[in-house]
Amino acid sequence: MSFPTEWRNPSLYINGIFTGARADRRFEVFNPADGTLVGSAPDAGAAETESAIAAAHAAFHGWSRQTANDRAALMRRLYDLILVHKEALAQLLTTEQGKPLAEARGEVQGGADYVLWFAEEARRVYGETIQANVPNKRLLVLKQPVGVVGAITPWNFPFSMLTRKGAPALAAGCTVVVKPAEHTPLIALAFATLVHEAGFPPGTFNVVTGSDPAPIGNALLTDARVRKISFTGSTAVGKMLMKAGADQMKKFSLELGGHAPFLVFADADLNEAVKGAIASKFRNAGQTCICANRMLVQREVASEFASRLAEAAAGLQVGPGTLPGVAIGPLIDERAVRKVQDHVEDAVAAGAKVLCGGSRVEDRSGNFFAPTVLLGVTPSMRVMTEETFGPVAPVLAFDTEEEAIRLANDTPYGLAAYAYTRDLGRAMRLADGLEYGIVGINDPTPTVVQAPFGGIKESGVGREGGKYGLEAYLELKYVSLGL
Ligand code: ADP
């Protein structure tokens, strides 16, 4: 793999210094495609996190008072450095996380785009003046950075989630302590070397890795100097963090689980719907929180859609992400494979029919699961009630638009929903009626840096991306000035 060997066994990044964990403790990182050892990361806990928080807190005063232009200039330099190292970062990402190299390149570019977007947005933070009710007062609204931010990132998009949180925080004038997921610590520490090279002041951006998230998370949640937690991960952990942070009334941005419905109406362009379903369902081997999880298809076209989808899915090449032509890489670990297998077995036992795939790929040593399409599923099967987080597309038939919307909304989740239709009125009714933070109509890939990303219900709190992503790191201060 062509990335610097130093990236295999990196150090923590605290207060602008690369340093080991206490007693030089480390934990190993494995390639999910073949189980081989990639390298190791420092195994930090509460003490190292406390040092990082202290550094971020000390740096906040100076960083928050730099001009937006100066902060933007550093971020622009960071953007350029990411692009210089784009290929190496993508290779590391595929090695550590498993996704096909083309997707890894896309993620690194997307991650860089957040840095550029927020570098530009940094200069566009505007306050307000309000009409006073007496002549000798002036009422002002100031926007100020919230303070030290704890950013907890997931393994499925370990690079772009780092920048989707880190970039707006830094742009707003906050300082950051990042805790990457234990499966993917290396990409975050590689990113830290670029932050360092760009010349950010010591303590503005810190990365603490560990094999056990709990002590690091606890340190972030119980330290009053940390004013905000930005988390992307499971709903269960998100709820736990929010409860723990309630004591200090920390601010939260939470991007949690999804259970996206993918609606196909009989009036849709079926070719486009199949292409869209492949793009939405099988990206990152189905391990994205906005992945289509439930295919709801109008009865007239359900079996045709399912068989076309199965034909397309069966044609997706499964293998290590570094092999040319591979579209489906390994799942992150054995536990993930078992969960997907359980979901498929549960559906089959209750009468679903496997149109393609249906099992792990036995002739490969890694965590590979064959792209799977199931027909004849019912709403009570686990594939229809839980997030599968794997390459499984269950197809359920519906009759009417009202039924489709009701089925789509019948979940505690509310992150992303998709629909295919050529009827403009229906498209607008779906946009109105689907209880989701993101709705893609005839669009399977709605995520862009300039738009708000986030969910409602148990899928989370707050939005990342766009101007909204910056607001999440700003507090309003109202000043009433007597003259
Ligand atoms: P998944 O099940 O997809 O791995 P998680 O919610 O467990 O999702 O992980 C998302 C992120 O949350 C990771 O960085 C993980 O280390 C972190 N995490 C998990 N448990 C805790 C915890 N108790 N405190 C802080 N962070 C945690």
Short mmCIF file of C-alpha atoms and ligand atoms in Angstrom, two decimals:
data_model
loop_
_atom_site.label_atom_id
_atom_site.label_comp_id
_atom_site.label_asym_id
_atom_site.label_seq_id
_atom_site.Cartn_x
_atom_site.Cartn_y
_atom_site.Cartn_z
CA MET A 1 0.00 0.00 0.00
CA SER A 2 1.33 3.36 -0.87
CA PHE A 3 1.04 5.46 2.23
CA PRO A 4 3.84 6.60 4.55
CA THR A 5 4.99 3.83 6.90
CA GLU A 6 4.86 6.31 9.81
CA TRP A 7 1.08 6.30 9.39
CA ARG A 8 0.99 2.64 10.49
CA ASN A 9 2.18 3.32 14.03
CA PRO A 10 1.37 6.94 14.79
CA SER A 11 1.32 8.95 18.01
CA LEU A 12 -1.44 10.84 19.77
CA TYR A 13 -1.66 14.53 18.89
CA ILE A 14 -1.99 16.68 21.99
CA ASN A 15 -1.09 20.35 22.33
CA GLY A 16 0.73 20.37 18.99
CA ILE A 17 2.98 17.48 20.07
CA PHE A 18 3.03 13.89 18.86
CA THR A 19 3.17 11.73 21.93
CA GLY A 20 2.58 8.16 23.14
CA ALA A 21 -0.07 6.98 25.57
CA ARG A 22 0.88 6.36 29.21
CA ALA A 23 3.38 3.49 29.53
CA ASP A 24 3.49 3.47 25.74
CA ARG A 25 0.38 1.34 25.60
CA ARG A 26 -0.87 0.59 22.07
CA PHE A 27 -3.62 -1.42 20.40
CA GLU A 28 -3.54 -3.21 17.07
CA VAL A 29 -5.44 -2.28 13.94
CA PHE A 30 -6.41 -4.97 11.43
CA ASN A 31 -7.36 -4.91 7.76
CA PRO A 32 -10.99 -6.12 7.53
CA ALA A 33 -10.35 -7.52 4.03
CA ASP A 34 -7.92 -10.20 5.18
CA GLY A 35 -7.38 -9.89 8.92
CA THR A 36 -3.75 -8.84 8.54
CA LEU A 37 -2.16 -6.39 10.93
CA VAL A 38 -2.07 -2.84 9.55
CA GLY A 39 -0.33 -1.24 12.51
CA SER A 40 -1.16 0.07 15.96
CA ALA A 41 -2.39 3.20 17.68
CA PRO A 42 -1.77 4.63 21.15
CA ASP A 43 -4.14 3.15 23.71
CA ALA A 44 -5.11 6.26 25.63
CA GLY A 45 -7.62 6.71 28.44
CA ALA A 46 -8.83 9.38 30.83
CA ALA A 47 -5.41 10.90 31.66
CA GLU A 48 -4.43 11.60 28.04
CA THR A 49 -7.92 12.93 27.33
CA GLU A 50 -7.61 15.27 30.29
CA SER A 51 -4.30 16.58 28.85
CA ALA A 52 -5.96 17.13 25.49
CA ILE A 53 -8.89 18.98 27.08
CA ALA A 54 -6.47 21.17 29.06
CA ALA A 55 -4.57 21.96 25.85
CA ALA A 56 -7.76 22.74 23.93
CA HIS A 57 -8.99 24.92 26.77
CA ALA A 58 -5.73 26.85 26.94
CA ALA A 59 -5.72 27.32 23.16
CA PHE A 60 -9.32 28.53 23.02
CA HIS A 61 -8.64 32.08 24.15
CA GLY A 62 -6.14 32.80 21.38
CA TRP A 63 -7.86 30.82 18.64
CA SER A 64 -11.29 32.31 19.22
CA ARG A 65 -9.80 35.80 19.03
CA GLN A 66 -7.96 35.25 15.77
CA THR A 67 -9.66 36.94 12.86
CA ALA A 68 -11.91 34.78 10.76
CA ASN A 69 -9.59 35.54 7.84
CA ASP A 70 -6.59 34.13 9.68
CA ARG A 71 -8.48 30.99 10.68
CA ALA A 72 -9.72 30.60 7.10
CA ALA A 73 -6.17 30.94 5.73
CA LEU A 74 -4.94 28.05 7.89
CA MET A 75 -7.91 25.93 6.89
CA ARG A 76 -7.24 26.65 3.24
CA ARG A 77 -3.68 25.43 3.78
CA LEU A 78 -5.05 22.28 5.40
CA TYR A 79 -7.35 21.74 2.42
CA ASP A 80 -4.39 21.98 0.04
CA LEU A 81 -2.39 19.50 2.14
CA ILE A 82 -5.25 16.98 2.11
CA LEU A 83 -5.32 17.17 -1.67
CA VAL A 84 -1.54 16.69 -1.87
CA HIS A 85 -1.92 13.53 0.24
CA LYS A 86 -5.28 12.47 -1.15
CA GLU A 87 -4.13 9.19 -2.69
CA ALA A 88 -2.13 8.12 0.38
CA LEU A 89 -5.06 8.96 2.68
CA ALA A 90 -7.43 6.97 0.45
CA GLN A 91 -5.06 3.97 0.48
CA LEU A 92 -4.85 4.08 4.27
CA LEU A 93 -8.61 4.45 4.52
CA THR A 94 -9.24 1.35 2.38
CA THR A 95 -6.60 -0.62 4.25
CA GLU A 96 -7.99 0.22 7.66
CA GLN A 97 -11.72 0.41 6.90
CA GLY A 98 -12.21 -1.80 3.83
CA LYS A 99 -14.22 0.36 1.42
CA PRO A 100 -13.37 0.19 -2.30
CA LEU A 101 -10.57 2.53 -3.23
CA ALA A 102 -12.79 4.63 -5.51
CA GLU A 103 -15.12 5.25 -2.55
CA ALA A 104 -12.17 6.01 -0.28
CA ARG A 105 -10.92 8.63 -2.77
CA GLY A 106 -14.43 10.07 -2.83
CA GLU A 107 -14.52 10.21 0.94
CA VAL A 108 -11.17 11.98 1.19
CA GLN A 109 -12.25 14.50 -1.44
CA GLY A 110 -15.57 14.97 0.35
CA GLY A 111 -13.74 15.43 3.64
CA ALA A 112 -11.46 18.02 2.06
CA ASP A 113 -14.50 19.79 0.65
CA TYR A 114 -15.85 20.30 4.18
CA VAL A 115 -12.58 21.97 5.14
CA LEU A 116 -12.77 24.32 2.15
CA TRP A 117 -16.46 25.05 2.62
CA PHE A 118 -16.09 25.94 6.29
CA ALA A 119 -12.89 27.92 5.61
CA GLU A 120 -15.05 30.09 3.37
CA GLU A 121 -18.00 30.13 5.76
CA ALA A 122 -15.72 31.22 8.61
CA ARG A 123 -15.72 34.69 7.05
CA ARG A 124 -19.49 34.87 6.88
CA VAL A 125 -20.55 34.76 10.50
CA TYR A 126 -22.88 37.70 10.93
CA GLY A 127 -24.42 39.13 14.07
CA GLU A 128 -27.53 41.29 14.20
CA THR A 129 -28.87 44.54 15.56
CA ILE A 130 -32.45 44.71 16.81
CA GLN A 131 -34.71 47.75 17.10
CA ALA A 132 -34.79 48.93 20.71
CA ASN A 133 -38.00 50.04 22.43
CA VAL A 134 -36.39 53.23 23.78
CA PRO A 135 -34.19 55.72 21.90
CA ASN A 136 -31.16 55.45 24.18
CA LYS A 137 -30.49 51.73 23.84
CA ARG A 138 -28.87 49.57 21.20
CA LEU A 139 -29.63 45.85 21.07
CA LEU A 140 -26.99 43.61 19.58
CA VAL A 141 -26.78 39.87 18.89
CA LEU A 142 -23.22 38.53 18.84
CA LYS A 143 -22.19 35.09 17.68
CA GLN A 144 -19.38 33.49 19.61
CA PRO A 145 -17.70 30.08 19.48
CA VAL A 146 -19.12 27.62 22.01
CA GLY A 147 -15.72 26.62 23.42
CA VAL A 148 -13.93 23.28 23.61
CA VAL A 149 -15.62 20.61 21.50
CA GLY A 150 -15.39 16.85 22.01
CA ALA A 151 -15.84 15.13 18.64
CA ILE A 152 -16.56 11.39 18.65
CA THR A 153 -16.36 9.90 15.17
CA PRO A 154 -17.45 6.58 13.64
CA TRP A 155 -15.58 3.95 11.62
CA ASN A 156 -17.81 3.98 8.52
CA PHE A 157 -16.71 7.43 7.31
CA PRO A 158 -13.70 7.97 9.55
CA PHE A 159 -12.19 10.73 7.42
CA SER A 160 -15.12 12.83 6.28
CA MET A 161 -16.82 12.75 9.70
CA LEU A 162 -13.61 14.06 11.20
CA THR A 163 -13.69 17.10 8.94
CA ARG A 164 -17.46 17.53 9.00
CA LYS A 165 -17.10 18.14 12.74
CA GLY A 166 -13.56 19.52 13.00
CA ALA A 167 -13.76 22.04 10.17
CA PRO A 168 -16.86 23.98 11.32
CA ALA A 169 -15.63 23.88 14.92
CA LEU A 170 -12.26 25.37 13.97
CA ALA A 171 -13.87 27.83 11.57
CA ALA A 172 -16.16 29.10 14.34
CA GLY A 173 -13.20 29.60 16.67
CA CYS A 174 -13.69 26.49 18.81
CA THR A 175 -10.90 24.11 19.76
CA VAL A 176 -11.32 20.38 19.39
CA VAL A 177 -10.53 17.04 21.02
CA VAL A 178 -11.30 14.17 18.65
CA LYS A 179 -11.90 10.59 19.69
CA PRO A 180 -11.90 8.38 16.60
CA ALA A 181 -13.53 4.94 16.50
CA GLU A 182 -11.34 2.09 17.69
CA HIS A 183 -11.49 0.30 14.30
CA THR A 184 -10.14 3.33 12.44
CA PRO A 185 -7.71 5.37 14.55
CA LEU A 186 -4.94 5.59 11.94
CA ILE A 187 -6.66 7.87 9.44
CA ALA A 188 -7.44 10.38 12.21
CA LEU A 189 -3.83 10.46 13.37
CA ALA A 190 -2.62 10.77 9.76
CA PHE A 191 -4.96 13.76 9.45
CA ALA A 192 -3.41 15.21 12.61
CA THR A 193 0.00 15.26 10.88
CA LEU A 194 -1.55 17.47 8.17
CA VAL A 195 -3.15 19.76 10.75
CA HIS A 196 0.29 20.09 12.32
CA GLU A 197 1.98 20.76 8.99
CA ALA A 198 -0.62 23.39 8.14
CA GLY A 199 0.51 25.30 11.25
CA PHE A 200 -2.55 25.39 13.49
CA PRO A 201 -1.63 26.72 16.95
CA PRO A 202 -0.86 24.00 19.55
CA GLY A 203 -3.97 22.73 21.29
CA THR A 204 -6.50 23.89 18.71
CA PHE A 205 -6.94 20.37 17.37
CA ASN A 206 -6.11 17.23 19.36
CA VAL A 207 -6.62 13.53 18.66
CA VAL A 208 -6.88 10.89 21.39
CA THR A 209 -7.22 7.24 20.33
CA GLY A 210 -8.02 4.27 22.53
CA SER A 211 -9.22 0.68 22.39
CA ASP A 212 -11.90 1.39 25.02
CA PRO A 213 -14.14 4.37 24.22
CA ALA A 214 -15.68 4.61 27.71
CA PRO A 215 -12.87 6.30 29.70
CA ILE A 216 -12.20 8.79 26.90
CA GLY A 217 -15.91 9.48 26.51
CA ASN A 218 -16.33 9.87 30.28
CA ALA A 219 -13.47 12.32 30.47
CA LEU A 220 -15.05 14.43 27.73
CA LEU A 221 -18.52 14.26 29.30
CA THR A 222 -17.57 15.03 32.88
CA ASP A 223 -15.11 17.86 32.25
CA ALA A 224 -16.89 21.20 32.47
CA ARG A 225 -14.33 22.77 30.12
CA VAL A 226 -15.83 20.74 27.25
CA ARG A 227 -18.90 22.71 26.19
CA LYS A 228 -20.10 20.65 23.29
CA ILE A 229 -20.13 17.04 22.14
CA SER A 230 -20.50 16.26 18.46
CA PHE A 231 -21.12 12.56 17.94
CA THR A 232 -21.79 10.30 14.98
CA GLY A 233 -22.61 6.69 15.78
CA SER A 234 -25.32 4.42 17.06
CA THR A 235 -28.56 5.67 18.61
CA ALA A 236 -27.86 3.64 21.76
CA VAL A 237 -24.50 5.31 22.42
CA GLY A 238 -25.86 8.73 21.39
CA LYS A 239 -28.63 8.49 23.99
CA MET A 240 -26.18 7.39 26.63
CA LEU A 241 -23.87 10.34 25.90
CA MET A 242 -26.72 12.84 25.93
CA LYS A 243 -27.94 11.57 29.30
CA ALA A 244 -24.43 11.76 30.73
CA GLY A 245 -23.91 15.28 29.34
CA ALA A 246 -27.19 16.56 30.75
CA ASP A 247 -25.63 17.20 34.16
CA GLN A 248 -23.52 20.00 32.73
CA MET A 249 -26.05 21.01 30.06
CA LYS A 250 -23.52 20.40 27.33
CA LYS A 251 -24.57 21.22 23.81
CA PHE A 252 -25.03 18.21 21.55
CA SER A 253 -24.96 17.49 17.85
CA LEU A 254 -25.92 13.86 17.32
CA GLU A 255 -25.94 12.00 14.02
CA LEU A 256 -27.38 8.61 14.89
CA GLY A 257 -28.83 5.53 13.27
CA GLY A 258 -31.11 5.52 10.26
CA HIS A 259 -33.51 3.04 8.73
CA ALA A 260 -34.04 4.65 5.37
CA PRO A 261 -37.06 3.71 3.28
CA PHE A 262 -36.56 3.67 -0.49
CA LEU A 263 -39.93 4.13 -2.20
CA VAL A 264 -40.47 3.17 -5.82
CA PHE A 265 -43.77 4.05 -7.44
CA ALA A 266 -45.19 2.40 -10.54
CA ASP A 267 -44.80 5.69 -12.42
CA ALA A 268 -41.04 5.82 -11.74
CA ASP A 269 -38.28 5.32 -14.27
CA LEU A 270 -37.42 1.78 -13.17
CA ASN A 271 -33.93 1.84 -14.66
CA GLU A 272 -33.11 4.96 -12.69
CA ALA A 273 -34.73 3.49 -9.57
CA VAL A 274 -32.59 0.34 -9.82
CA LYS A 275 -29.44 2.39 -10.38
CA GLY A 276 -30.38 4.61 -7.46
CA ALA A 277 -31.08 1.62 -5.23
CA ILE A 278 -27.66 0.15 -6.02
CA ALA A 279 -25.97 3.48 -5.28
CA SER A 280 -27.87 4.07 -2.06
CA LYS A 281 -27.96 0.52 -0.72
CA PHE A 282 -24.56 -0.93 -1.55
CA ARG A 283 -22.19 2.00 -1.02
CA ASN A 284 -19.67 1.15 1.69
CA ALA A 285 -21.16 -2.39 1.64
CA GLY A 286 -24.36 -0.99 3.12
CA GLN A 287 -22.59 0.50 6.13
CA THR A 288 -23.84 4.06 5.96
CA CYS A 289 -26.46 5.58 8.21
CA ILE A 290 -28.33 7.04 5.22
CA CYS A 291 -28.26 3.74 3.28
CA ALA A 292 -31.57 2.55 1.88
CA ASN A 293 -32.58 -0.11 4.38
CA ARG A 294 -36.11 -0.91 3.26
CA MET A 295 -37.21 -1.07 -0.37
CA LEU A 296 -40.93 -0.24 -0.53
CA VAL A 297 -42.19 -0.84 -4.06
CA GLN A 298 -45.63 -0.38 -5.57
CA ARG A 299 -47.13 -3.80 -6.16
CA GLU A 300 -47.47 -3.53 -9.97
CA VAL A 301 -43.71 -3.21 -10.35
CA ALA A 302 -42.43 -4.91 -7.18
CA SER A 303 -41.30 -8.21 -8.63
CA GLU A 304 -39.87 -6.62 -11.75
CA PHE A 305 -37.97 -4.07 -9.68
CA ALA A 306 -36.73 -6.80 -7.32
CA SER A 307 -35.50 -9.05 -10.11
CA ARG A 308 -33.75 -6.17 -11.91
CA LEU A 309 -32.21 -5.10 -8.62
CA ALA A 310 -31.07 -8.67 -7.92
CA GLU A 311 -29.50 -8.92 -11.37
CA ALA A 312 -27.60 -5.67 -10.84
CA ALA A 313 -26.60 -6.59 -7.27
CA ALA A 314 -25.36 -10.03 -8.30
CA GLY A 315 -23.07 -8.28 -10.79
CA LEU A 316 -21.32 -6.25 -8.10
CA GLN A 317 -17.82 -7.56 -7.55
CA VAL A 318 -17.05 -8.45 -3.94
CA GLY A 319 -13.48 -8.35 -2.68
CA PRO A 320 -10.68 -6.34 -1.11
CA GLY A 321 -11.22 -2.64 -1.78
CA THR A 322 -7.80 -2.33 -3.35
CA LEU A 323 -8.63 -4.67 -6.25
CA PRO A 324 -9.73 -2.86 -9.41
CA GLY A 325 -13.41 -3.25 -10.18
CA VAL A 326 -14.44 -4.18 -6.64
CA ALA A 327 -17.74 -2.57 -5.63
CA ILE A 328 -18.36 -4.30 -2.30
CA GLY A 329 -15.57 -4.46 0.25
CA PRO A 330 -15.56 -6.33 3.54
CA LEU A 331 -17.79 -5.49 6.48
CA ILE A 332 -15.96 -3.90 9.38
CA ASP A 333 -15.73 -7.04 11.55
CA GLU A 334 -17.02 -10.52 12.24
CA ARG A 335 -19.77 -9.19 14.50
CA ALA A 336 -21.13 -7.12 11.62
CA VAL A 337 -21.18 -10.18 9.36
CA ARG A 338 -23.06 -12.16 12.00
CA LYS A 339 -25.68 -9.43 12.40
CA VAL A 340 -26.32 -9.32 8.65
CA GLN A 341 -26.49 -13.12 8.54
CA ASP A 342 -28.99 -13.13 11.44
CA HIS A 343 -31.20 -10.59 9.68
CA VAL A 344 -31.24 -12.64 6.48
CA GLU A 345 -31.90 -15.92 8.32
CA ASP A 346 -34.73 -14.32 10.30
CA ALA A 347 -36.36 -13.10 7.07
CA VAL A 348 -35.93 -16.41 5.27
CA ALA A 349 -37.31 -18.38 8.21
CA ALA A 350 -40.43 -16.19 8.09
CA GLY A 351 -40.94 -16.76 4.37
CA ALA A 352 -38.79 -14.23 2.46
CA LYS A 353 -37.24 -15.40 -0.80
CA VAL A 354 -33.53 -14.84 -1.54
CA LEU A 355 -33.18 -13.49 -5.10
CA CYS A 356 -29.38 -13.17 -4.88
CA GLY A 357 -26.65 -13.53 -2.28
CA GLY A 358 -27.98 -14.49 1.14
CA SER A 359 -24.76 -15.55 2.82
CA ARG A 360 -21.19 -14.61 3.60
CA VAL A 361 -18.62 -15.15 0.87
CA GLU A 362 -16.94 -18.34 2.05
CA ASP A 363 -14.01 -18.44 -0.32
CA ARG A 364 -12.56 -15.24 1.13
CA SER A 365 -10.86 -14.96 4.49
CA GLY A 366 -12.18 -11.46 5.33
CA ASN A 367 -15.58 -10.25 6.48
CA PHE A 368 -17.32 -10.44 3.12
CA PHE A 369 -21.08 -10.73 2.67
CA ALA A 370 -22.63 -11.24 -0.75
CA PRO A 371 -24.96 -8.48 -1.99
CA THR A 372 -28.42 -9.77 -1.18
CA VAL A 373 -31.94 -9.02 -2.39
CA LEU A 374 -34.93 -10.44 -0.52
CA LEU A 375 -38.47 -10.51 -1.87
CA GLY A 376 -41.67 -11.20 0.04
CA VAL A 377 -40.59 -9.59 3.29
CA THR A 378 -43.13 -8.45 5.87
CA PRO A 379 -43.02 -5.35 8.12
CA SER A 380 -42.31 -7.39 11.26
CA MET A 381 -39.10 -9.03 10.03
CA ARG A 382 -35.86 -7.76 11.56
CA VAL A 383 -34.66 -6.48 8.17
CA MET A 384 -37.65 -4.15 8.25
CA THR A 385 -37.45 -3.04 11.86
CA GLU A 386 -33.71 -2.72 12.56
CA GLU A 387 -30.77 -1.09 10.84
CA THR A 388 -29.00 -3.99 9.05
CA PHE A 389 -25.82 -2.03 8.22
CA GLY A 390 -24.89 -4.46 5.48
CA PRO A 391 -25.49 -5.26 1.79
CA VAL A 392 -29.07 -6.53 2.11
CA ALA A 393 -32.01 -5.07 0.21
CA PRO A 394 -35.41 -6.33 1.42
CA VAL A 395 -38.29 -5.57 -0.94
CA LEU A 396 -41.81 -5.06 0.40
CA ALA A 397 -44.81 -4.37 -1.87
CA PHE A 398 -47.35 -1.61 -1.15
CA ASP A 399 -50.52 -0.54 -2.91
CA THR A 400 -51.20 3.15 -2.35
CA GLU A 401 -49.23 6.33 -1.75
CA GLU A 402 -50.80 6.72 1.70
CA GLU A 403 -49.76 3.20 2.64
CA ALA A 404 -46.23 3.84 1.38
CA ILE A 405 -45.87 6.98 3.49
CA ARG A 406 -47.33 5.24 6.52
CA LEU A 407 -44.92 2.29 6.19
CA ALA A 408 -42.00 4.64 5.55
CA ASN A 409 -42.73 6.65 8.69
CA ASP A 410 -43.44 3.63 10.88
CA THR A 411 -40.07 3.68 12.63
CA PRO A 412 -38.45 5.55 15.50
CA TYR A 413 -35.72 6.65 13.08
CA GLY A 414 -35.88 9.73 10.84
CA LEU A 415 -32.59 10.33 9.06
CA ALA A 416 -32.92 9.82 5.29
CA ALA A 417 -35.68 8.67 2.95
CA TYR A 418 -35.71 8.19 -0.82
CA ALA A 419 -38.46 8.06 -3.38
CA TYR A 420 -38.68 7.47 -7.10
CA THR A 421 -41.61 8.91 -9.00
CA ARG A 422 -42.17 11.01 -12.12
CA ASP A 423 -45.33 12.59 -10.75
CA LEU A 424 -44.50 16.11 -9.57
CA GLY A 425 -47.50 16.39 -7.27
CA ARG A 426 -46.61 13.08 -5.64
CA ALA A 427 -42.99 14.15 -5.30
CA MET A 428 -44.07 17.21 -3.37
CA ARG A 429 -46.51 15.23 -1.21
CA LEU A 430 -43.69 12.84 -0.36
CA ALA A 431 -41.33 15.71 0.45
CA ASP A 432 -44.00 17.02 2.84
CA GLY A 433 -45.12 13.71 4.31
CA LEU A 434 -41.92 11.75 4.90
CA GLU A 435 -40.80 12.31 8.49
CA TYR A 436 -37.10 12.50 7.79
CA GLY A 437 -34.32 15.07 7.98
CA ILE A 438 -33.17 14.29 4.44
CA VAL A 439 -35.39 13.30 1.51
CA GLY A 440 -33.88 12.30 -1.83
CA ILE A 441 -36.44 12.30 -4.62
CA ASN A 442 -35.07 10.63 -7.72
CA ASP A 443 -31.72 11.20 -6.02
CA PRO A 444 -29.93 8.41 -4.14
CA THR A 445 -26.93 10.51 -3.08
CA PRO A 446 -28.16 13.80 -1.60
CA THR A 447 -25.19 14.53 0.68
CA VAL A 448 -23.26 17.68 -0.28
CA VAL A 449 -21.18 20.03 1.86
CA GLN A 450 -23.48 23.02 1.39
CA ALA A 451 -26.70 21.29 2.54
CA PRO A 452 -27.88 20.45 6.07
CA PHE A 453 -27.34 16.80 7.01
CA GLY A 454 -29.09 15.31 10.01
CA GLY A 455 -32.07 13.46 11.35
CA ILE A 456 -35.22 13.81 13.39
CA LYS A 457 -36.81 11.47 15.96
CA GLU A 458 -34.24 8.97 17.28
CA SER A 459 -31.85 9.69 14.42
CA GLY A 460 -30.40 12.68 16.16
CA VAL A 461 -30.21 16.33 17.05
CA GLY A 462 -28.81 19.18 14.96
CA ARG A 463 -27.46 19.47 11.45
CA GLU A 464 -23.99 19.25 9.94
CA GLY A 465 -22.98 20.86 6.65
CA GLY A 466 -23.95 24.14 5.05
CA LYS A 467 -24.39 27.32 7.05
CA TYR A 468 -26.26 25.24 9.63
CA GLY A 469 -23.11 23.23 10.30
CA LEU A 470 -21.30 26.36 11.43
CA GLU A 471 -24.18 27.60 13.59
CA ALA A 472 -23.90 24.38 15.58
CA TYR A 473 -20.58 25.68 16.97
CA LEU A 474 -21.76 29.21 17.72
CA GLU A 475 -23.58 30.61 20.74
CA LEU A 476 -25.83 33.65 20.55
CA LYS A 477 -25.06 36.44 22.97
CA TYR A 478 -27.58 39.24 23.36
CA VAL A 479 -26.15 42.60 24.40
CA SER A 480 -28.38 45.47 25.47
CA LEU A 481 -26.37 48.67 25.39
CA GLY A 482 -27.59 51.75 27.25
CA LEU A 483 -26.17 54.93 25.72
P1 ADP B 1 -21.04 1.23 16.05
O1 ADP B 1 -21.93 0.29 16.79
O2 ADP B 1 -21.47 1.49 14.67
O3 ADP B 1 -19.57 0.94 16.17
P2 ADP B 1 -20.88 3.17 18.12
O4 ADP B 1 -21.96 4.11 18.49
O5 ADP B 1 -20.54 2.08 19.08
O6 ADP B 1 -21.27 2.64 16.71
O7 ADP B 1 -19.54 3.96 17.81
C1 ADP B 1 -19.46 5.27 17.33
C2 ADP B 1 -18.40 6.01 18.09
O8 ADP B 1 -18.82 6.06 19.46
C3 ADP B 1 -17.02 5.35 18.10
O9 ADP B 1 -16.02 6.34 18.09
C4 ADP B 1 -17.02 4.62 19.42
O10 ADP B 1 -15.72 4.42 19.93
C5 ADP B 1 -17.75 5.63 20.27
N1 ADP B 1 -18.29 5.10 21.54
C6 ADP B 1 -18.84 3.89 21.78
N2 ADP B 1 -19.16 3.78 23.10
C7 ADP B 1 -18.79 4.95 23.69
C8 ADP B 1 -18.81 5.47 25.02
N3 ADP B 1 -19.28 4.74 26.04
N4 ADP B 1 -18.33 6.71 25.24
C9 ADP B 1 -17.83 7.44 24.24
N5 ADP B 1 -17.78 7.02 22.97
C10 ADP B 1 -18.24 5.79 22.69
#
